[in-house]
Coordinates of C-alpha atoms (C1' of nucleotides) in Angstrom, one line a residue:
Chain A
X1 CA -10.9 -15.2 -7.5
X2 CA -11.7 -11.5 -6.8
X3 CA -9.3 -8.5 -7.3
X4 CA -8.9 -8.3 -3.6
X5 CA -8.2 -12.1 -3.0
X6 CA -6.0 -11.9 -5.7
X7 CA -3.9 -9.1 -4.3
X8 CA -3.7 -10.6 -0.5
X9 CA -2.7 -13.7 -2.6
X10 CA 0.1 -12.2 -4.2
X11 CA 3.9 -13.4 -2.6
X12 CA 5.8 -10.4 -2.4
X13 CA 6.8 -9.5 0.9
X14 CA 10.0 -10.6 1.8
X15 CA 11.4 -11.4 5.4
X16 CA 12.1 -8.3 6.6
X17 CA 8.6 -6.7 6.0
X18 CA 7.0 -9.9 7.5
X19 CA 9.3 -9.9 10.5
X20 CA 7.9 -5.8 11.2
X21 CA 4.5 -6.6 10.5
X22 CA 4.1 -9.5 13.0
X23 CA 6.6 -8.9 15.2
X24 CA 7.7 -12.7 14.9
X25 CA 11.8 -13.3 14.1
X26 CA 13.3 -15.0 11.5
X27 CA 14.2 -18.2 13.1
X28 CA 10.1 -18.4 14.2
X29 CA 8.7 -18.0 10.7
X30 CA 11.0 -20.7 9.0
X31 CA 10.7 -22.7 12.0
X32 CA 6.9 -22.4 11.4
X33 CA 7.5 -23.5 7.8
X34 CA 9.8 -26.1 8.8
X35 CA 6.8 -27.7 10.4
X36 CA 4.8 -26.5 7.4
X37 CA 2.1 -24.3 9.0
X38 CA 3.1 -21.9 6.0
X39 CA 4.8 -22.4 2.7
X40 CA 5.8 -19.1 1.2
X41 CA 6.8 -18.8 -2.1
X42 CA 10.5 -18.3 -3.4
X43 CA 12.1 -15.8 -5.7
X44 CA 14.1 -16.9 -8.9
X45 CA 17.0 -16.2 -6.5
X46 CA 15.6 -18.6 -3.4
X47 CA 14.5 -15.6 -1.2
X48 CA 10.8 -15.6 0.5
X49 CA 8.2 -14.3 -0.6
X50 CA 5.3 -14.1 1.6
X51 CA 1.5 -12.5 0.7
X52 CA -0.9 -10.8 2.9
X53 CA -2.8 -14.1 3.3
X54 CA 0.4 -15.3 4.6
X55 CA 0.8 -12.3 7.6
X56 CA -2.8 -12.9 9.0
X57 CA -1.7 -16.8 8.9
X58 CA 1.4 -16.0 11.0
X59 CA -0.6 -13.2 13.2
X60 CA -3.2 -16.4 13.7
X61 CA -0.2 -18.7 14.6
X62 CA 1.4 -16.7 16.8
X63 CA -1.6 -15.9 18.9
X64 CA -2.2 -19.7 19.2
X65 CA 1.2 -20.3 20.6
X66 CA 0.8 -17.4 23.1
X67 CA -2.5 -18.8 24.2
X68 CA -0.2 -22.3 25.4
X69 CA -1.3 -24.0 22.3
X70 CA 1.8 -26.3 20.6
X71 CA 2.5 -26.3 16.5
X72 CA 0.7 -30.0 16.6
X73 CA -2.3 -28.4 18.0
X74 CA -2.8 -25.4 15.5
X75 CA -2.4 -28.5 13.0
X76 CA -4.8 -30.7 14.3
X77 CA -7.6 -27.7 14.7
X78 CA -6.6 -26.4 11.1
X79 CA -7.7 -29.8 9.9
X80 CA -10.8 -29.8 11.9
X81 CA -11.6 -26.0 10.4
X82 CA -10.7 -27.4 7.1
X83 CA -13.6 -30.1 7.1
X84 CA -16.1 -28.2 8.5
X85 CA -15.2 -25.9 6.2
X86 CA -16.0 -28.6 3.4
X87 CA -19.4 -29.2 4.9
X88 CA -20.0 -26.2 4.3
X89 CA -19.2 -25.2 1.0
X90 CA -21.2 -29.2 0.6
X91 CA -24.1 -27.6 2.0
X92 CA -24.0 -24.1 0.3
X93 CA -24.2 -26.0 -3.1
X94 CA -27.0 -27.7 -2.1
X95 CA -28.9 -24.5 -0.8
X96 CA -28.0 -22.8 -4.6
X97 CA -29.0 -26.1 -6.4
X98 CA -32.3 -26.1 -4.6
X99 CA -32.7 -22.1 -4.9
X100 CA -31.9 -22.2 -8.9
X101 CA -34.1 -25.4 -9.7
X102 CA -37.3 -23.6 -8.0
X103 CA -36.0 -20.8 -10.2
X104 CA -36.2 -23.1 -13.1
X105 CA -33.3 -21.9 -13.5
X106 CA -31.1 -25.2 -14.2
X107 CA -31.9 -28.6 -14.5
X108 CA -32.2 -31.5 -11.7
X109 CA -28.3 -33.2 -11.8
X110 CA -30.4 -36.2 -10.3
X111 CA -33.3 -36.0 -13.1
X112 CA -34.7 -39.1 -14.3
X113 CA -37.7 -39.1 -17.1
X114 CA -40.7 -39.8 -16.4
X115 CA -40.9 -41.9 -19.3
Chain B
X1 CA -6.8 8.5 10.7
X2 CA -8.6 5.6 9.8
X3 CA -7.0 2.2 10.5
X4 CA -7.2 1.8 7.0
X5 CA -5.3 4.5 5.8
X6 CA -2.5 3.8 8.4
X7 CA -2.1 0.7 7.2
X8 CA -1.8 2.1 3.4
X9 CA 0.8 4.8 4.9
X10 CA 3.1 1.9 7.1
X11 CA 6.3 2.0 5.5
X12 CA 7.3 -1.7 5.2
X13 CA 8.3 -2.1 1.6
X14 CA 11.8 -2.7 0.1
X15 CA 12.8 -1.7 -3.4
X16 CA 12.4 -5.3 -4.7
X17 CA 8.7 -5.1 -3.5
X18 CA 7.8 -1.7 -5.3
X19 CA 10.2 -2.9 -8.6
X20 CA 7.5 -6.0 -8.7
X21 CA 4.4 -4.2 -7.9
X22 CA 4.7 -1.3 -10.1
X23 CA 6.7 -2.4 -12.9
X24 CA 9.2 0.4 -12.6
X25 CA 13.1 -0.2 -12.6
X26 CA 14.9 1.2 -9.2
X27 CA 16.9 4.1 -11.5
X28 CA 13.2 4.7 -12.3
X29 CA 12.0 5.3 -8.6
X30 CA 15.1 6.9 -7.5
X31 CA 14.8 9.2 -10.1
X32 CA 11.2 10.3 -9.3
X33 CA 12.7 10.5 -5.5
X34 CA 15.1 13.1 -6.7
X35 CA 13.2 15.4 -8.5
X36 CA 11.2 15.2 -5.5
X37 CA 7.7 13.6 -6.9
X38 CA 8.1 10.9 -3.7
X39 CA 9.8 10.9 -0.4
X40 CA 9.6 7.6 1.2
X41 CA 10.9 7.0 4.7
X42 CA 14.5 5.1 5.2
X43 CA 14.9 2.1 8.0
X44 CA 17.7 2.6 10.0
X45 CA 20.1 1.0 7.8
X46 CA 19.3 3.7 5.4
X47 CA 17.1 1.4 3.0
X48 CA 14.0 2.8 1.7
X49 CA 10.5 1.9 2.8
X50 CA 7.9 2.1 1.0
X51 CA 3.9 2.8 2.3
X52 CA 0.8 1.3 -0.3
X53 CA -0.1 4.8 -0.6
X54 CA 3.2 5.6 -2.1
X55 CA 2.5 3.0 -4.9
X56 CA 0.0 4.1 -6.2
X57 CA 1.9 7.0 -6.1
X58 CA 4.3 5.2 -8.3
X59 CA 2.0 4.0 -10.6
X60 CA 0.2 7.5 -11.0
X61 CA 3.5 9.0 -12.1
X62 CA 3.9 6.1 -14.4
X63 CA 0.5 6.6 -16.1
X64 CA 1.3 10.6 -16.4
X65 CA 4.7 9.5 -17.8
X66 CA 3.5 7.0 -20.5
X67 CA 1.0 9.8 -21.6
X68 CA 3.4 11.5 -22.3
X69 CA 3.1 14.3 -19.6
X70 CA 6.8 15.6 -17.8
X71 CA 7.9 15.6 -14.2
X72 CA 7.5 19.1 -14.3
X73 CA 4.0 19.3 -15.9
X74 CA 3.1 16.7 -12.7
X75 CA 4.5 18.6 -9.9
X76 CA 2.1 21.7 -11.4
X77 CA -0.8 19.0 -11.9
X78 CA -0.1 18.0 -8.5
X79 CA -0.2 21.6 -7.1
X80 CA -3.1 22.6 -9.2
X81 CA -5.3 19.5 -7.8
X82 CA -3.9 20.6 -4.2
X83 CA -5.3 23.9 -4.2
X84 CA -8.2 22.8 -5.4
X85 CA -8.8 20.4 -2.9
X86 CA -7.5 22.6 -0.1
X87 CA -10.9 25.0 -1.5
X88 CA -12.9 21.7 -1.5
X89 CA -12.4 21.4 1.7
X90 CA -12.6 24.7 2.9
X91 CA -15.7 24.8 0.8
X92 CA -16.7 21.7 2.9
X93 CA -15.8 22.8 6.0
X94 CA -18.6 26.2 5.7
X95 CA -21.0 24.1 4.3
X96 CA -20.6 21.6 8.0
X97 CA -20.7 25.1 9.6
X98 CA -23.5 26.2 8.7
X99 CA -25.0 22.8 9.1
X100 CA -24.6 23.0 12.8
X101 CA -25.8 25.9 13.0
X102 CA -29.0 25.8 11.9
X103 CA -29.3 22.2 14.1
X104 CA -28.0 24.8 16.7
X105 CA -25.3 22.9 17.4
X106 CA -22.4 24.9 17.5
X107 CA -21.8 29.0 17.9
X108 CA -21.5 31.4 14.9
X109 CA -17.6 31.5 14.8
X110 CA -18.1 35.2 13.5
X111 CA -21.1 36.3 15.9
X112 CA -20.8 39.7 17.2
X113 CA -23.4 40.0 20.1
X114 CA -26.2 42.7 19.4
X115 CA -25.6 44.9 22.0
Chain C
dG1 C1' 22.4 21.1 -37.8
dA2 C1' 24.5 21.4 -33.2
dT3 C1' 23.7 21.6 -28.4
dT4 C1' 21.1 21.1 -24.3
dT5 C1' 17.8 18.8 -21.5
dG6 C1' 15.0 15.0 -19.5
dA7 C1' 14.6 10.3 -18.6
dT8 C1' 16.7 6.1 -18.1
dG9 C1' 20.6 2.5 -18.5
dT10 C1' 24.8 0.6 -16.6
dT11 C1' 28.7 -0.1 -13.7
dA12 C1' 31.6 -0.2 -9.5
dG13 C1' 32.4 -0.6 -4.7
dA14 C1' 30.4 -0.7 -0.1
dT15 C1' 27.0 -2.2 3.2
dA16 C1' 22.7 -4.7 4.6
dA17 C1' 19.4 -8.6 4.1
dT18 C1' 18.6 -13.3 3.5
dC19 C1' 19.8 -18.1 3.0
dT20 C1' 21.2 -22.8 5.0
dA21 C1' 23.2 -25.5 8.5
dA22 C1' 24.7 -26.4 12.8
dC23 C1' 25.1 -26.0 17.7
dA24 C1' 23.1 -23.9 22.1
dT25 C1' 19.4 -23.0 25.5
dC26 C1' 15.7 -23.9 28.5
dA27 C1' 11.2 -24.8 30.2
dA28 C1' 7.7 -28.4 30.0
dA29 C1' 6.4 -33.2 29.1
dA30 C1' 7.5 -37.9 29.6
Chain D
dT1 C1' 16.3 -37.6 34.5
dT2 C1' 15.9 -37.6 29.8
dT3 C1' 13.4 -36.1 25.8
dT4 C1' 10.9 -32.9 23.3
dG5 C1' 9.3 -28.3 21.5
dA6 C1' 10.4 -23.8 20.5
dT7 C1' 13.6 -20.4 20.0
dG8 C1' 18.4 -18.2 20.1
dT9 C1' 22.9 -17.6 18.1
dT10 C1' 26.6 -18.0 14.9
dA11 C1' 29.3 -18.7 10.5
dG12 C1' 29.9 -18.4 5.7
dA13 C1' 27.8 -17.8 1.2
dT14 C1' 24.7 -15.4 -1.8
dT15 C1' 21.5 -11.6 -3.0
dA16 C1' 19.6 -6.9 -2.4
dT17 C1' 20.2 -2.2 -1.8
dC18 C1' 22.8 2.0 -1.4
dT19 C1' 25.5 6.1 -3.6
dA20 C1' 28.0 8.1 -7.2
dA21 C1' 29.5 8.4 -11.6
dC22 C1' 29.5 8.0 -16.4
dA23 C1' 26.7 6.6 -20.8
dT24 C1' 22.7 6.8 -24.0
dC25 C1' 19.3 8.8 -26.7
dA26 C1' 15.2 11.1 -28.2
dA27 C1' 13.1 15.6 -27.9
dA28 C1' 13.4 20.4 -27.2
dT29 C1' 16.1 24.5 -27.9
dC30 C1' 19.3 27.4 -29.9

DNA sequence: GATTTGATGTTAGATAATCTAACATCAAAA
DNA sequence: TTTTGATGTTAGATTATCTAACATCAAATC
């Protein structure tokens, strides 16, 4: 993980902050959780702790909602994202394979000798 | 201002927040307040809020500290490197004058018509 | 060596923030 | 008409933050 995913990654914004940054209340965000769109972390004394990541998650959800969408909905299209995102990475791996064999740069995973 | 540096100068961080992300104790950070190194803003309940910018603030001060360096001898730094900068930029700001005008983009400021 | 200063620790008492759980509302779907 | 989905509101308990004061302790000063 980089330095900058690492610090959006980092759970340490409690209620209040996320509440001003997204303009969402309370009762939304843990109703959101309920549901488990999010799951923030907790401090040793059971208080929330969300990350960076987890404001542009809520900012995401809450425009969904105010475009009519319903919490199943966001789930069901997160899913979708989720394997095309898979694809994706599937195919990227292939594209470096193929780039660092013609590279010589690694061996064939599928080699067989030619014996 | 940039919309990056108004997001690094909201103020939407608690004490707990800065305690974790700085690895300062509240005395600590109060203390600094007092002796007038930081100001941070206060929500309307009179809690203070905290900006990113004021971080790494915090955790300049705390470097200066650990070397060994006194809150005094960091105000002077701090006024030192402000009136350098303020001749950086007025340095800057002659050299964009002069710029323009040689493009012919802009009046001397100091031009006295040749009668 | 004794005293002062600078930075931090600790505590007490008051107020604010967050937690869970429950009941309320209200428009839209069934 | 009833159910469902999303949100509001409230109560009681716990945690966080606030100010102010007193304590500590090494380093500078006298």
């Amino acid at each position: 993980m980089s330095e900058r995913e690492l610090r959006r990654s980092m759970s340490v914004l409690p209620m209040g902050t996320v509440i001003t940054l997204t303009g969402l209340t309370a009762r939304q965000i843990r109703y959101y959780e309920s549901q488990e769109l999010i799951s923030p972390n907790r401090s040793a004394s059971n208080h929330r702790l969300y990350s960076l990541n987890d404001i542009d998650r809520l900012l995401l959800i809450k425009d969904y909602l105010e475009s009519g969408m319903t919490i199943q909905d966001i789930k069901h299209l997160e899913h979708k994202q989720q394997a095309k995102d898979q694809l994706s990475d599937s195919a990227a791996r292939k594209l470096l394979q193929s780039e660092l064999m013609r590279s010589g740069g690694l061996i064939n995973p599928h080699h067989k000798p030619l014996h």
